[in-house]
Coordinates of C-alpha atoms and ligand atoms in Angstrom, one line a residue:
X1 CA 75.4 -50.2 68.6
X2 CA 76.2 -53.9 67.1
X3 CA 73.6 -52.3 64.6
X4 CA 75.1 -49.4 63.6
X5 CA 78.7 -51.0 63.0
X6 CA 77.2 -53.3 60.7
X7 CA 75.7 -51.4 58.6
X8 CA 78.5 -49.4 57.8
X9 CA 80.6 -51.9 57.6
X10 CA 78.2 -52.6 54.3
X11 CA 78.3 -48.9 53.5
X12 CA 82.3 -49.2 53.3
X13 CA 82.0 -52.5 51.3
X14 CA 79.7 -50.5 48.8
X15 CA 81.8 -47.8 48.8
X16 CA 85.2 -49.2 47.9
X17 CA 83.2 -51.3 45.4
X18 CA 81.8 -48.6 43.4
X19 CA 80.3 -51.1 40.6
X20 CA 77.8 -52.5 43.4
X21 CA 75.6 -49.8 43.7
X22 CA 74.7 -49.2 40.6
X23 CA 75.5 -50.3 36.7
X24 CA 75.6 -48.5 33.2
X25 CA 73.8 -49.4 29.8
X26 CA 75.2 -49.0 26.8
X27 CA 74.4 -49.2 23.1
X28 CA 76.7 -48.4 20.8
X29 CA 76.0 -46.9 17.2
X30 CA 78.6 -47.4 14.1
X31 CA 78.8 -45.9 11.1
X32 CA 81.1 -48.1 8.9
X33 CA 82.5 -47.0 5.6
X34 CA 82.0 -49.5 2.6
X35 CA 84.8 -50.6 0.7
X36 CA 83.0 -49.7 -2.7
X37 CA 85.9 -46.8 -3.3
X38 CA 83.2 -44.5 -5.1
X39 CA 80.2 -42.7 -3.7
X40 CA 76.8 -44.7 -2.8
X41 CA 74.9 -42.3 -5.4
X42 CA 76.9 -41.1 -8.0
X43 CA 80.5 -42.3 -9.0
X44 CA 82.7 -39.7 -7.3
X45 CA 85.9 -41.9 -5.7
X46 CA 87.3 -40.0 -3.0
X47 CA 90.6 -40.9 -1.6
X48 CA 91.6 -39.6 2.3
X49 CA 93.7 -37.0 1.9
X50 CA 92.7 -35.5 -1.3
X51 CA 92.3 -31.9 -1.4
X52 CA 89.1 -30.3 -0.5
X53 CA 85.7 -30.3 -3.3
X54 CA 88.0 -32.6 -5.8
X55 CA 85.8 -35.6 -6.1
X56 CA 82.9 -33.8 -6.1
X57 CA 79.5 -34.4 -9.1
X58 CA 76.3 -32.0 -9.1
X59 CA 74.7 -35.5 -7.5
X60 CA 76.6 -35.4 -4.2
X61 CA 76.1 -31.5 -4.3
X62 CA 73.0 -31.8 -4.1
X63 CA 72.4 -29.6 -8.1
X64 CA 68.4 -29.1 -8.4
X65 CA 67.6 -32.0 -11.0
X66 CA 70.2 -34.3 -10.6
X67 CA 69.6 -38.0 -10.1
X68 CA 70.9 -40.6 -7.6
X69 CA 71.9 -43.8 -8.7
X70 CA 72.4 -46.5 -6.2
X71 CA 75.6 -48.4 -5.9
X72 CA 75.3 -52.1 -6.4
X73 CA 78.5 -52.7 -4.7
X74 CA 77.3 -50.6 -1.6
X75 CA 74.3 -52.9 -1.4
X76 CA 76.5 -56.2 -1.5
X77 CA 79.1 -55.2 1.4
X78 CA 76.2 -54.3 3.3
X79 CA 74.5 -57.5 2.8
X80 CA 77.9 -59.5 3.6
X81 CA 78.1 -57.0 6.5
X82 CA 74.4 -58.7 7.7
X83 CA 75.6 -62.4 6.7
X84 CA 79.2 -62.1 8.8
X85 CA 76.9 -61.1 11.6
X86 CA 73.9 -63.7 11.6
X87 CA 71.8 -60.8 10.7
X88 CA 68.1 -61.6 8.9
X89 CA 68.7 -60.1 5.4
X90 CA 65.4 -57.8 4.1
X91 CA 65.0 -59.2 1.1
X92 CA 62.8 -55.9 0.2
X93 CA 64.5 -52.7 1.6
X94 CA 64.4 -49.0 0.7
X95 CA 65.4 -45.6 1.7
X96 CA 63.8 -42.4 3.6
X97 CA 65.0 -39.1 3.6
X98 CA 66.0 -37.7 6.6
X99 CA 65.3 -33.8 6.8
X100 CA 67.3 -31.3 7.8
X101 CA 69.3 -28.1 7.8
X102 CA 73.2 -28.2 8.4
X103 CA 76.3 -26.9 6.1
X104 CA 77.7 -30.3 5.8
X105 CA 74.6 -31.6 4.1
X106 CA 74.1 -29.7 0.4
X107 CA 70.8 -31.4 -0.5
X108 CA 69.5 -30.5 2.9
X109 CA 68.3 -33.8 3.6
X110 CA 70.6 -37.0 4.0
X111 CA 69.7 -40.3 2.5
X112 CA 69.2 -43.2 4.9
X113 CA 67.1 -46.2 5.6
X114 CA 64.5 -45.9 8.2
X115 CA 61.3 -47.9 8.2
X116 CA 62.9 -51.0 5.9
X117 CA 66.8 -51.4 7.2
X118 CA 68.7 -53.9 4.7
X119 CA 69.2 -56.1 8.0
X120 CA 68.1 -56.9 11.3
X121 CA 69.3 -58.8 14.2
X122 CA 72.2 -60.9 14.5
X123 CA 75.6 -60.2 17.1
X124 CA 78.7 -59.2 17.4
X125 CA 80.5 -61.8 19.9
X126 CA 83.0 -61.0 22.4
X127 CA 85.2 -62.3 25.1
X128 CA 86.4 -60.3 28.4
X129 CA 87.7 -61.4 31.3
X130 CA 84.3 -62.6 32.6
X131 CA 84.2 -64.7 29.6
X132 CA 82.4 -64.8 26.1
X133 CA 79.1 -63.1 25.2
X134 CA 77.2 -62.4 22.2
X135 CA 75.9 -59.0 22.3
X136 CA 72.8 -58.7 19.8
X137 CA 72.3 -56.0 17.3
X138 CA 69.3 -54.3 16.1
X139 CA 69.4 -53.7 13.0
X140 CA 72.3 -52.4 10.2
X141 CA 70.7 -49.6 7.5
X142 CA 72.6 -48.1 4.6
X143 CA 72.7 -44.5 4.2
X144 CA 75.2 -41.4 2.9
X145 CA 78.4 -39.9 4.8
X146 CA 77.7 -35.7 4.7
X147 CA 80.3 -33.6 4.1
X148 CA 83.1 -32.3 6.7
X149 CA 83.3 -28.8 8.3
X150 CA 86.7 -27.8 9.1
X151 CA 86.8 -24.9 11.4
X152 CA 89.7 -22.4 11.4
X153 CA 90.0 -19.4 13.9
X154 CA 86.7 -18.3 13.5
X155 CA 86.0 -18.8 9.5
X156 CA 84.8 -22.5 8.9
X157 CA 85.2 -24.3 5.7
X158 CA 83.5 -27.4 3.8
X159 CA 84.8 -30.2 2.6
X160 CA 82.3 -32.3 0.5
X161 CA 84.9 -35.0 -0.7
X162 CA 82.7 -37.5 1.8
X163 CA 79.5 -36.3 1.3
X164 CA 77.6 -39.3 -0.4
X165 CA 80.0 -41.9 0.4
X166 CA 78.3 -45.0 1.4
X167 CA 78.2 -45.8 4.7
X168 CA 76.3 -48.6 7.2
X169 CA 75.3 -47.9 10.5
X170 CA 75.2 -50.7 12.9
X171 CA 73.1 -50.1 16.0
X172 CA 73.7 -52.7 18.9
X173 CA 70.9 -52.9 21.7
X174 CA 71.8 -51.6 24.8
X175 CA 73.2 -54.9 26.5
X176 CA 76.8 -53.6 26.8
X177 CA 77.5 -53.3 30.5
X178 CA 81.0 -52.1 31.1
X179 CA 83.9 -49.8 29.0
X180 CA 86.0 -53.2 28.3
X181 CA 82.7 -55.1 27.1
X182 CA 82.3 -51.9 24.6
X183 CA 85.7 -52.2 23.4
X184 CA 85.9 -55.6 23.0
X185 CA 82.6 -55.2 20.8
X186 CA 84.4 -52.8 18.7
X187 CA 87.4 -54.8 18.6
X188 CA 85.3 -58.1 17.3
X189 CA 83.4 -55.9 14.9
X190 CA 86.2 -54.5 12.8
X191 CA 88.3 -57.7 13.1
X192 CA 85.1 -59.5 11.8
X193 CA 84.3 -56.4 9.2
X194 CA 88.1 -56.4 7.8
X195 CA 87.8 -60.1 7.3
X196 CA 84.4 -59.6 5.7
X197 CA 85.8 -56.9 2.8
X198 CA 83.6 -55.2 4.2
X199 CA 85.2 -51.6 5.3
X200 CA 88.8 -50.9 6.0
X201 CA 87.7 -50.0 9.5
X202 CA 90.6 -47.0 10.3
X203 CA 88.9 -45.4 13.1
X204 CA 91.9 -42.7 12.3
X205 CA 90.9 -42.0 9.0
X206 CA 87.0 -42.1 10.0
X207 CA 86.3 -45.1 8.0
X208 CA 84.7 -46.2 11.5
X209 CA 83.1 -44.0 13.8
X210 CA 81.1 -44.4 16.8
X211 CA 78.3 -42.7 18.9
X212 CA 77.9 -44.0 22.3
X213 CA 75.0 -44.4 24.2
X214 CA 75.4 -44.7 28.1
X215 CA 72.9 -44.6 31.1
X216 CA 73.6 -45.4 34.8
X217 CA 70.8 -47.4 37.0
X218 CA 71.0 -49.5 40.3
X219 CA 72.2 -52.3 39.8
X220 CA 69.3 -55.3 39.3
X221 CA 66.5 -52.8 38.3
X222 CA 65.0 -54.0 34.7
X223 CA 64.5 -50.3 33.9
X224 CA 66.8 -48.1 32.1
X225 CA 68.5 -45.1 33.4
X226 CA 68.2 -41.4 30.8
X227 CA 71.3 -41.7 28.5
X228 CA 73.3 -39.3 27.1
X229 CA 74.8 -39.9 23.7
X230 CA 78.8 -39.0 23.2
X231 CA 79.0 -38.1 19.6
X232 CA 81.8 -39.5 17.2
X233 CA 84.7 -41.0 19.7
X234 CA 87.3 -41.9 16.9
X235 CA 89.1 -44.6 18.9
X236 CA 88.6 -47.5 20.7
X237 CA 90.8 -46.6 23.4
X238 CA 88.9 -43.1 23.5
X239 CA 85.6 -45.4 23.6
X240 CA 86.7 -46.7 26.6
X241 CA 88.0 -43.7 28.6
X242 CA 84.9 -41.6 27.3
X243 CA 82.9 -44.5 29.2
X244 CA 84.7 -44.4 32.2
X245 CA 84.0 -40.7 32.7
X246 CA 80.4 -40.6 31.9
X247 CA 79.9 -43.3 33.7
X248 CA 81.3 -41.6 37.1
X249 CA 79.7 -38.3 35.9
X250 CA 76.2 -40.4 36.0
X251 CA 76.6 -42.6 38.9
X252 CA 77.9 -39.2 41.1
X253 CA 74.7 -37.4 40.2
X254 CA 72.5 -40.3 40.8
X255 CA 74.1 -40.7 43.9
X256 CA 73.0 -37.2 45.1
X257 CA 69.9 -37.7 44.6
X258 CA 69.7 -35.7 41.3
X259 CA 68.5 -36.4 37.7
X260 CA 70.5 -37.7 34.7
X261 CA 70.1 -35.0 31.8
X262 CA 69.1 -36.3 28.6
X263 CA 72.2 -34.8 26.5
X264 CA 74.4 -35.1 23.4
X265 CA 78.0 -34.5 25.0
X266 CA 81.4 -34.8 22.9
X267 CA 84.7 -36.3 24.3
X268 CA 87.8 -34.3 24.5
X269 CA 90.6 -35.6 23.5
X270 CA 92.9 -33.2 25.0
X271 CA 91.3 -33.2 28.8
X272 CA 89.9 -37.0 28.6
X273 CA 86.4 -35.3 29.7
X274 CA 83.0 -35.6 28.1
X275 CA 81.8 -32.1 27.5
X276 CA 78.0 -31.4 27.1
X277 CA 76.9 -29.6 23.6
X278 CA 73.7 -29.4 23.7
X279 CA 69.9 -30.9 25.6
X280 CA 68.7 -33.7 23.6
X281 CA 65.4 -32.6 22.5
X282 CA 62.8 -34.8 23.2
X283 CA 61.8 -35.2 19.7
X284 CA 62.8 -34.1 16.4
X285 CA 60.6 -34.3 13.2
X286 CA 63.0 -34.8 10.6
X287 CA 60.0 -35.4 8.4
X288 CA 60.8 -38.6 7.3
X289 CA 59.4 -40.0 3.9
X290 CA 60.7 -42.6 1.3
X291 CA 62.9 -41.5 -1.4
X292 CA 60.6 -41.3 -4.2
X293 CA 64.1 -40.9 -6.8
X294 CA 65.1 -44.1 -5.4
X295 CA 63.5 -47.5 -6.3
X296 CA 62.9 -50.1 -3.5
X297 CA 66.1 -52.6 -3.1
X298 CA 64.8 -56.0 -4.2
X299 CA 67.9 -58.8 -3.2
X300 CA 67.0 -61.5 -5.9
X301 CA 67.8 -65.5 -5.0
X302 CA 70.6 -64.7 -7.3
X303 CA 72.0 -61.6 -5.6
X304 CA 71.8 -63.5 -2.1
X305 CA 73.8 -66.4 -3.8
X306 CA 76.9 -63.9 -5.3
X307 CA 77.1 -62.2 -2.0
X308 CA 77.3 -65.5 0.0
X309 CA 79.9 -66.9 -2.8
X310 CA 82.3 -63.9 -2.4
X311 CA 82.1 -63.7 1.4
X312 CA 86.3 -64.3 1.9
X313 CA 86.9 -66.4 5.1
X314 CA 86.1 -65.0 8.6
X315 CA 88.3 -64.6 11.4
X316 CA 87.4 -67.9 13.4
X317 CA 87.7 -69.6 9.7
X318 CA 91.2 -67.8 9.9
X319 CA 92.3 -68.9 13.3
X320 CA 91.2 -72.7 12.3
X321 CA 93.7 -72.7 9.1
X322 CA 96.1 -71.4 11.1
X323 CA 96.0 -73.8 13.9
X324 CA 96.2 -76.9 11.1
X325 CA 98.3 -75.7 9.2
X326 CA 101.0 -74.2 11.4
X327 CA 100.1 -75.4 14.8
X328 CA 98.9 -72.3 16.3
X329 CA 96.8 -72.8 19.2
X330 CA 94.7 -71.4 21.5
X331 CA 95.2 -67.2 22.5
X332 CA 97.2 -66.8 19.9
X333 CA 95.3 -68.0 17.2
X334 CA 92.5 -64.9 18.3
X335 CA 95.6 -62.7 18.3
X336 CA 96.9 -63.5 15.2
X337 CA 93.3 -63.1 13.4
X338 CA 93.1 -60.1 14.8
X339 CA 93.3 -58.5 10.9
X340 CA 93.4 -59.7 7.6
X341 CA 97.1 -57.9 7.3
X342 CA 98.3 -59.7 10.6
X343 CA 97.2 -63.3 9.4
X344 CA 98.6 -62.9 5.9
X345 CA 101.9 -61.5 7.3
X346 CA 102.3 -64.2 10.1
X347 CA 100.9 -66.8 7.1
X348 CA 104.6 -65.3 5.2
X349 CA 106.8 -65.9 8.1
X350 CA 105.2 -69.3 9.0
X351 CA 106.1 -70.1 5.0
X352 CA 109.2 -69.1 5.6
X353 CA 110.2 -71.2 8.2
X354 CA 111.9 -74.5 7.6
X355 CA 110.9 -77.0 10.4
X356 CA 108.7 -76.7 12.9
X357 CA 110.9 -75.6 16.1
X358 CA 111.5 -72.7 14.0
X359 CA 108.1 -72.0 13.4
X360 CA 107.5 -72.3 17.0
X361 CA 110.1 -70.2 18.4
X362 CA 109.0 -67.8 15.3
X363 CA 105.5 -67.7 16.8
X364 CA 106.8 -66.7 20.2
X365 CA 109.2 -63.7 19.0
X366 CA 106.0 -62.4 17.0
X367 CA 103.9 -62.4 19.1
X368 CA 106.0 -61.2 21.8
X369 CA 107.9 -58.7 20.0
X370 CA 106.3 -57.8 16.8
X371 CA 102.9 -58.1 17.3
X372 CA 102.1 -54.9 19.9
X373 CA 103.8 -52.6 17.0
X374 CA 101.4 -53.4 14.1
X375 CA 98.8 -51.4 13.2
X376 CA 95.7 -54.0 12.5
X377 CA 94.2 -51.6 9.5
X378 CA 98.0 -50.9 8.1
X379 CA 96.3 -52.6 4.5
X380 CA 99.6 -53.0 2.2
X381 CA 101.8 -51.4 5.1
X382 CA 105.7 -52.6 5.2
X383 CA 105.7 -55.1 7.8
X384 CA 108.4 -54.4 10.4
X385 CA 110.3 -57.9 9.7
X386 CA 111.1 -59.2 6.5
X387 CA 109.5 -62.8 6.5
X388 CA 112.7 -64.6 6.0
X389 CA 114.5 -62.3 8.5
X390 CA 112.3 -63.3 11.1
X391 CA 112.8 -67.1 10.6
X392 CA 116.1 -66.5 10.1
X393 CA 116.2 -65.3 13.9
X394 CA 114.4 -67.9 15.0
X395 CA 116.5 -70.7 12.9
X396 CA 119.0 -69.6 15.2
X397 CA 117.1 -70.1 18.9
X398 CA 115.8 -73.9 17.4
X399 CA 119.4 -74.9 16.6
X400 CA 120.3 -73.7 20.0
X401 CA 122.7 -71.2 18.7
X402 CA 121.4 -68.2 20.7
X403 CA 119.8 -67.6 23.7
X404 CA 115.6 -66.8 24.2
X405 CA 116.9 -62.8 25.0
X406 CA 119.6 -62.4 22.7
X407 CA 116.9 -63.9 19.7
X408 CA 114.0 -61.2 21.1
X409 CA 116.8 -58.2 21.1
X410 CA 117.8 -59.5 17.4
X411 CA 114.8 -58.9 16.1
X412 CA 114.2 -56.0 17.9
X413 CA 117.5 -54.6 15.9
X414 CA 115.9 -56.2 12.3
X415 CA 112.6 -54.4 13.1
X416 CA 114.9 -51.1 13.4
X417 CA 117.2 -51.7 10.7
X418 CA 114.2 -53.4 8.6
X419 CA 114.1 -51.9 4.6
X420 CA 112.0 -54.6 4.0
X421 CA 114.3 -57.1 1.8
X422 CA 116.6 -58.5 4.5
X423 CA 116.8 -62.2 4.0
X424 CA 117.7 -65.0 6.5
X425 CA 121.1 -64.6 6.2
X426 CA 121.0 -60.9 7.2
X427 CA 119.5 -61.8 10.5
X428 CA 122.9 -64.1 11.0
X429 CA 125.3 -61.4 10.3
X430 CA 123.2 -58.9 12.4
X431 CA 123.6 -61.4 15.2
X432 CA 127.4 -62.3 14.7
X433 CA 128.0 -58.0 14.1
X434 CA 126.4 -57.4 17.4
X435 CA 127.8 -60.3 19.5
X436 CA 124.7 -61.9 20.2
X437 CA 125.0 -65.6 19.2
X438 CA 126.0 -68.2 21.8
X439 CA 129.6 -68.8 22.1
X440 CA 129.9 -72.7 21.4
X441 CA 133.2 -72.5 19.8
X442 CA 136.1 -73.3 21.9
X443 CA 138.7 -71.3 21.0
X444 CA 136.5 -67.9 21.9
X445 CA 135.3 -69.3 24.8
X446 CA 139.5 -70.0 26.1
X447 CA 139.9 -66.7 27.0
X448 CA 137.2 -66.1 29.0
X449 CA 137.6 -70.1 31.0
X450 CA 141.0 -69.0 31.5
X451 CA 140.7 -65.9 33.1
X452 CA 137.5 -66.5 35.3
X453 CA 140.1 -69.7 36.4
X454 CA 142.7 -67.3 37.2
X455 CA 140.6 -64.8 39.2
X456 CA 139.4 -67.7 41.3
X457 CA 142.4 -69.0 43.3
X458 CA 140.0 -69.8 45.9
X459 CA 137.4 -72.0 44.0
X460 CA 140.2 -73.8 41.9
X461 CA 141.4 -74.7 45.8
X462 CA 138.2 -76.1 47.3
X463 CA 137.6 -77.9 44.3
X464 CA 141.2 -80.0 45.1
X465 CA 139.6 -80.2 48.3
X466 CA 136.8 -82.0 46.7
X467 CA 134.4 -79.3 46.6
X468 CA 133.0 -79.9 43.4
X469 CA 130.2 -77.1 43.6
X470 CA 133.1 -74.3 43.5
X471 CA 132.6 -74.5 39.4
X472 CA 129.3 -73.2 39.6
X473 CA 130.9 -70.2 40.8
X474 CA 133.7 -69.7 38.0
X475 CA 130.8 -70.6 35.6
X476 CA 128.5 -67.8 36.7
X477 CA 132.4 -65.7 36.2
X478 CA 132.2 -66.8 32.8
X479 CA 128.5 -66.5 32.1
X480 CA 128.6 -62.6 33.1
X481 CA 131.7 -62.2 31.2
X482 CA 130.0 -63.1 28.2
X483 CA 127.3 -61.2 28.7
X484 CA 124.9 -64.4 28.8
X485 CA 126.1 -65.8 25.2
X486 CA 128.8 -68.9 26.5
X487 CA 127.0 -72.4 25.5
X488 CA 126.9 -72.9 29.8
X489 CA 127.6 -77.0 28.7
X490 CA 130.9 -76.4 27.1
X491 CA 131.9 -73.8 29.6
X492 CA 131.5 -75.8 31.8
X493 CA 133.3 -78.7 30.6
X494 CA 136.1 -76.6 29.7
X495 CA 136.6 -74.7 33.1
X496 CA 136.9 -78.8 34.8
X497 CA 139.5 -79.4 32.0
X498 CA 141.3 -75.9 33.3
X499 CA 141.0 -76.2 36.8
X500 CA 142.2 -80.2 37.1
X501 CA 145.3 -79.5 34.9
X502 CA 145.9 -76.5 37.5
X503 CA 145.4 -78.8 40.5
X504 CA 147.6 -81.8 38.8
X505 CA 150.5 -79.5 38.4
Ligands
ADP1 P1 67.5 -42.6 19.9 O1 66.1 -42.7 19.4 O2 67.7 -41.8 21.1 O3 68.5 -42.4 18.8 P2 67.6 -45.4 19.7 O4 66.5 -46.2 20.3 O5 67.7 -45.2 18.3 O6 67.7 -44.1 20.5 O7 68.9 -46.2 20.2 C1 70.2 -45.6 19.9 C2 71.2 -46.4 20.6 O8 71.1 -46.2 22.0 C3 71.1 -47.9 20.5 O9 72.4 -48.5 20.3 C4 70.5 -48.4 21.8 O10 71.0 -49.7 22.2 C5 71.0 -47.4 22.8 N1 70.2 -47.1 23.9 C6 68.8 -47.0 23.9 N2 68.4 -46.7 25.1 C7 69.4 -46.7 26.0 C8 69.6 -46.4 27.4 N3 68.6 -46.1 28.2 N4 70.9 -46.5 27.8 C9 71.9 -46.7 27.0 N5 71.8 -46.9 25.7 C10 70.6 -46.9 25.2
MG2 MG1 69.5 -43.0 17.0
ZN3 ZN1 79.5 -37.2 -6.9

């Protein structure tokens, strides 16, 4: 009996702690688009958006006798790519085609790097709530985008704008353990990536794109679990809730006592789910050779040196400048290296701040009110505050003139009204217009002493009786009267000067 009950007891334990039983594995792949603004084999430059087939060559088509030349500029953002992530650089590399039939490939065979990657090794870092970890890759290997099938009704058509356009794939080993450790990665990799040059990194635009690997096992076994592979997640958020599923879809079937399916399954965006497409076969012979068009990529002493000399500062390099030079410290150094377009637009308002309380309070308002809006990846964007606007606001909280709430609802209002050339002065008559500085003048704060005095017979009373306390209460009148803005020092003094003429009459 004594048995029994303990052993459930563990069973409940295990159960309302679904993570003890068992644990997932995941790797994550990500296919990166370089910087380069032209293709990797011919000199196409497509823009997003453009319409269909419009930067199109017989190269990327794929024409029977046309020649690919390899980008030089491809090969240098994918060799920063490697340096900004410790990676061992292949000083020899060279491509393989990879075989096969599909719409969205004209050549029928795509372009990659298989046997000699341009780098190996190296990590992404990240920090959770358990702390930091480095999470090691295995290798990064250039190759080419194919083109994009857009289906409509039941007639689908082809886009080959993308097709050739260069392209790294970044393949982590499977030492990702939860959904927030696999975001987190993502996070560090395109904040570290954007510093780098390397890639814009708008998941929304497809400039980074991921394929998730995921397998469930009990928890402390060195083996790993069968994993399925969720194909091209366009978010990070959608990484995350794409993880979450599987991972409950995985850990309920191993639960029952039944096998894991080795399959390629697709999230939908629409009902959160991951959806099966099809059994991953348990080998495919893409018939793999090198590219005889294609010489071998020989990185010279030289090369290595150009690369390492145009790397622009990383994001830890970023966070350090910013902590000397404007006294940034701590969490919100990270959170305001989180893209090059965040530091440079804090870096503006910093500037334009005249001493350092401002700066200070101009930290806190963007950070707590600005910083949530911004789109990391907005490159060139119009930033919600004008610089000057935004010290302009928080001139105001250092010299005391308005209150901490008043300041965050101001710029609040800016960020609204915001056309991108409002100067410091604006941000004053915005707060005068809508009543939000402190009242510290005394002839606008009268009115309001003298009738919380006269509504408080009672208190004016006590306080003859030597009851000094009963201001606090004619205050607080005041205080709500002004909707929070009266300067509480002068109020105060003023309502004693009221009340003591009262009583000495
Ligand atoms: P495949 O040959 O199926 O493409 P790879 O060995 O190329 O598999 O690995 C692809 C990705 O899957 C890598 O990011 C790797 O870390 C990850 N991965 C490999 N095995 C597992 C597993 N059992 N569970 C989760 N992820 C895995
Ligand atoms: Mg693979
Ligand atoms: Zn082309």
């Amino acid at each position: 009996m004594e048995q029994n009950r303990t052993i459930s007891a563990d069973v409940c334990a295990a159960e309302r702690d679904g993570a003890a039983e068992y644990e997932a594995v995941i790797g994550l792949e990500v296919h990166v688009e370089l910087k380069t603004g032209r293709k990797i084999f011919c000199s196409c430059r497509p823009k997003f958006g453009d319409e269909p087939n419009t930067a199109v060559c017989p190269v990327c088509l794929g024409m029977p006798g046309a020649l690919p030349v390899l980008s030089d500029e491809a090969v240098s953002l994918a060799v920063r790519a490697g340096l900004a992530l410790g990676c061992t650089i292949n000083r020899v590399s060279w491509f393989d085609r990879k075989n096969y039939y599909y719409p969205d490939l004209p050549k029928g065979y795509q372009i990659t790097q298989l046997e000699r990657p341009v780098c190996v090794g190296g990590a992404v870092p990240i920090e959770t709530r358990a702390g930091k970890r480095e999470i090691p890759l295995l290798r990064i290997h250039m190759e080419e985008d194919a083109g994009k099938l857009i289906h409509r009704g039941d007639e689908t058509l082809i886009d080959y704008n993308r097709a050739g356009v260069p392209l790294i794939e970044i393949v982590s080993e499977p030492e990702l353990r939860t959904p927030e450790e696999a975001k987190a990665y993502l996070n560090s990799l395109r904040r570290i990536l954007s510093y780098a040059g390397v890639s814009d990194c708008r998941m929304n635009e497809g400039s980074l794109r991921c394929d998730v690997n995921v397998s469930v096992r009990p928890r402390g076994s060195s083996e790993y679990g069968i994993k399925c592979e969720i194909k091209n997640v366009n978010s990070v958020n959608y990484v995350g809730r794409a993880l979450e599923e599987e991972i409950a879809r995985q850990t309920a079937l191993l639960r029952a006592g039944e096998e894991v399916e080795a399959q390629t399954r697709r999230f939908n965006e629409d009902t959160g789910k991951t959806e099966k497409m099809r059994v991953k076969e348990a080998f495919i012979d893409y018939r793999y050779f090198t590219e005889p068009n294609l010489p071998a990529v020989e990185l010279t002493d030289e090369w290595m040196r150009d690369v390492k000399d145009a790397m622009p500062p990383l994001p830890d390099e970023a966070a350090r400048t910013l902590t000397e030079r404007f006294g940034v410290k701590g969490e919100n150094a990270a959170l305001l290296t989180s893209s090059v377009f965040v530091t440079e637009y804090f870096t503006a308002c910093a500037e334009a701040c005249g001493s350092d309380a401002e700066r200070a309070a101009m930290e806190n308002l963007f950070v707590g009110e600005l910083l949530e809006g911004i789109d990391p990846d907005a490159v060139g964007a119009v930033v919600p505050v004008s610089p000057s606007a935004l010290a302009g606001a928080a001139g105001l909280f250092a010299e005391g003139k308005i209150v901490s709430g008043n300041a965050k609802k101001l710029v609040r209002l800016l960020a609204e009204a915001e056309d991108g050339t409002l100067t410091r002065e604006d941000a004053v008559l915005f707060a005068e217009r809508e009543n939000l500085l402190k009242l510290a003048d005394p002839d606008a704060l009268m009115p309001f002493v003298r009738d919380a005095v006269a509504a408080s017979p009672r208190a004016v009373a006590d306080y003859g009786r030597g009851k000094t306390a009963a201001l606090k209460q004619i205050l607080g009148q005041v205080m709500r009267a002004t909707g929070g803005r009266a300067d509480p020092i002068l109020a105060e003094k003023m309502i004693l000067g009221t009340v003591e003429d009262l009583n000495e009459k």
